[in-house]
Amino acid sequence: MARTLLALLVPEADPVVASFRDQHDPSARRGLGAHITLIYPFVESELLSAGVLARLRDTIAEVPAPMFRLHEVRTFPAVVWLAPEPTRSIMQLASALEHAFPEQPIGGGAFPEFVPHLTVARRVPQEKEAIANEVRARIADYGPIYCWCDSVALLVNEDRRWHRLAEFPLLH
């Protein structure tokens, strides 16, 4: 069985964060570009039936495609991340997915609430502030990152690499 992930892919952020992610986020080294996780883990790959895929497609098709910008650097313990603003459309999407798939809680049920974020660096307790300051400087030079996600990606982790299984269009 292979784990799956539902995410908003954010390639617009790669010019700013890819070098940090390559160095400080194992998922980047396994082929997963800049993204905002919606549900992880999602359904095990062997359980992705036509019914599950149809429910996923129908749910996502009714939610407006999120437009947001990334410019604020924040931290969790041992994590540096970018905050999307506004979050309303991402929260609406997360809520719709949670309603359609209550057995697959947003954030895997590990956190009390869903916080939309784009991870820049993980497992960096000592370097967290230095990395956050470097990212802030890079964003100051680059400017805000403007994003529009027109689909949700379903990805699978097989052979220690992330692969895109499908994309589901959001409402335009």
XYZ file of C-alpha atoms in Angstrom:
172
model
C 0.000 0.000 0.000
C 1.181 3.514 -0.804
C 0.206 6.741 0.912
C -1.564 9.455 -1.022
C -1.762 13.209 -0.577
C -4.202 15.910 -1.669
C -2.443 19.218 -2.263
C -2.484 22.538 -4.021
C 0.696 22.668 -6.102
C 2.345 26.092 -5.998
C 5.127 26.177 -8.618
C 5.118 29.996 -8.453
C 6.905 29.680 -5.080
C 9.730 27.474 -6.338
C 12.034 30.339 -7.440
C 12.006 31.649 -3.859
C 11.818 28.488 -1.748
C 13.138 25.545 -3.806
C 16.728 25.827 -2.558
C 15.544 25.876 1.075
C 13.129 23.001 0.484
C 15.793 20.918 -1.278
C 18.056 21.322 1.716
C 15.525 21.184 4.583
C 12.440 19.243 3.466
C 12.717 15.519 2.668
C 9.547 15.642 0.533
C 11.292 18.017 -1.891
C 14.124 15.528 -2.347
C 11.463 12.930 -3.151
C 10.011 14.942 -6.014
C 7.336 17.033 -4.286
C 7.538 20.699 -5.298
C 6.184 23.654 -3.368
C 2.648 22.886 -2.216
C -0.061 23.437 0.365
C -1.182 20.159 1.909
C -4.931 19.649 2.131
C -5.139 16.050 3.375
C -2.237 13.778 4.280
C -2.464 10.925 4.497
C -5.421 10.585 2.187
C -6.748 7.184 1.052
C -4.232 4.352 0.641
C -3.563 3.965 -3.082
C -5.121 0.492 -3.280
C -8.403 1.923 -1.954
C -8.717 4.642 -4.616
C -11.867 3.283 -6.217
C -13.876 4.883 -9.012
C -16.377 5.956 -6.341
C -13.728 7.707 -4.235
C -12.330 9.472 -7.302
C -15.816 10.559 -8.412
C -16.615 11.922 -4.939
C -13.304 13.765 -4.959
C -13.902 15.205 -8.448
C -17.466 16.286 -7.625
C -16.454 17.915 -4.334
C -13.531 19.851 -5.794
C -15.462 20.983 -8.883
C -17.839 22.987 -6.678
C -15.145 25.021 -4.908
C -13.702 28.241 -6.391
C -10.067 28.110 -7.451
C -8.029 29.873 -4.751
C -6.056 32.998 -5.552
C -3.617 34.131 -2.892
C -0.225 35.631 -2.262
C 2.695 34.375 -0.212
C 4.797 37.021 1.474
C 4.670 36.445 5.230
C 7.161 34.030 6.795
C 5.982 32.244 9.926
C 7.189 29.377 12.081
C 5.900 26.359 13.926
C 8.225 24.531 16.305
C 11.090 23.340 14.047
C 9.277 24.469 10.832
C 9.549 27.568 8.629
C 6.569 28.254 6.376
C 4.858 30.825 4.173
C 1.334 31.962 4.995
C -1.099 32.240 2.078
C -3.314 35.339 2.163
C -6.223 35.394 1.936
C -6.994 31.918 3.240
C -10.780 31.988 2.806
C -10.885 29.956 -0.439
C -8.323 27.427 0.828
C -10.317 27.012 4.045
C -13.500 26.566 1.978
C -11.785 23.818 -0.026
C -10.475 22.110 3.120
C -13.930 22.252 4.678
C -15.571 20.748 1.580
C -13.019 17.917 1.519
C -13.447 17.266 5.233
C -17.223 17.112 4.785
C -16.930 14.749 1.782
C -14.290 12.550 3.452
C -14.904 12.669 7.224
C -12.872 9.479 7.648
C -9.803 11.362 6.309
C -9.436 14.396 8.575
C -7.618 17.472 7.330
C -4.044 17.390 8.607
C -4.383 13.670 9.306
C -6.053 14.550 12.604
C -2.657 15.356 14.123
C -3.455 19.039 14.676
C -6.454 20.641 16.386
C -7.097 23.004 13.470
C -6.126 23.295 9.825
C -3.590 26.059 9.125
C -2.982 26.543 5.392
C 0.750 26.854 4.840
C 3.564 26.211 2.402
C 6.439 24.483 4.199
C 9.877 25.905 3.444
C 11.963 23.946 5.971
C 11.161 21.090 8.388
C 13.001 19.646 11.354
C 15.159 22.758 11.796
C 14.842 23.663 15.494
C 18.286 25.273 15.770
C 18.339 26.898 12.323
C 14.678 27.996 12.296
C 15.230 31.729 12.938
C 18.210 31.991 10.584
C 16.292 30.273 7.769
C 13.203 32.414 8.419
C 15.333 35.563 8.154
C 16.941 34.353 4.910
C 13.500 33.621 3.416
C 12.249 37.069 4.514
C 15.223 38.682 2.781
C 14.625 36.686 -0.386
C 10.932 37.652 -0.438
C 11.869 41.301 0.147
C 14.053 41.117 -2.985
C 11.654 39.000 -5.036
C 8.378 40.560 -3.876
C 5.147 38.803 -2.952
C 4.488 35.514 -4.719
C 1.090 35.643 -6.446
C -0.600 32.263 -6.895
C -3.671 30.833 -8.545
C -4.344 27.126 -8.110
C -6.831 25.856 -10.671
C -6.768 22.216 -9.529
C -6.121 19.877 -6.623
C -3.427 17.264 -7.156
C -3.724 13.688 -5.943
C -0.195 12.390 -5.377
C 1.136 9.010 -4.328
C 4.377 8.160 -2.561
C 5.782 5.060 -4.266
C 9.366 3.883 -4.126
C 10.200 6.883 -1.895
C 9.195 9.309 -4.702
C 6.082 11.442 -5.089
C 4.131 10.954 -8.329
C 1.045 12.763 -9.562
C -1.863 10.341 -10.006
C -4.545 12.826 -10.999
C -5.613 16.445 -10.984
C -9.111 17.639 -10.209
C -10.173 21.039 -11.596
C -11.554 23.650 -9.244
C -14.455 25.954 -10.147
C -13.416 28.881 -12.412
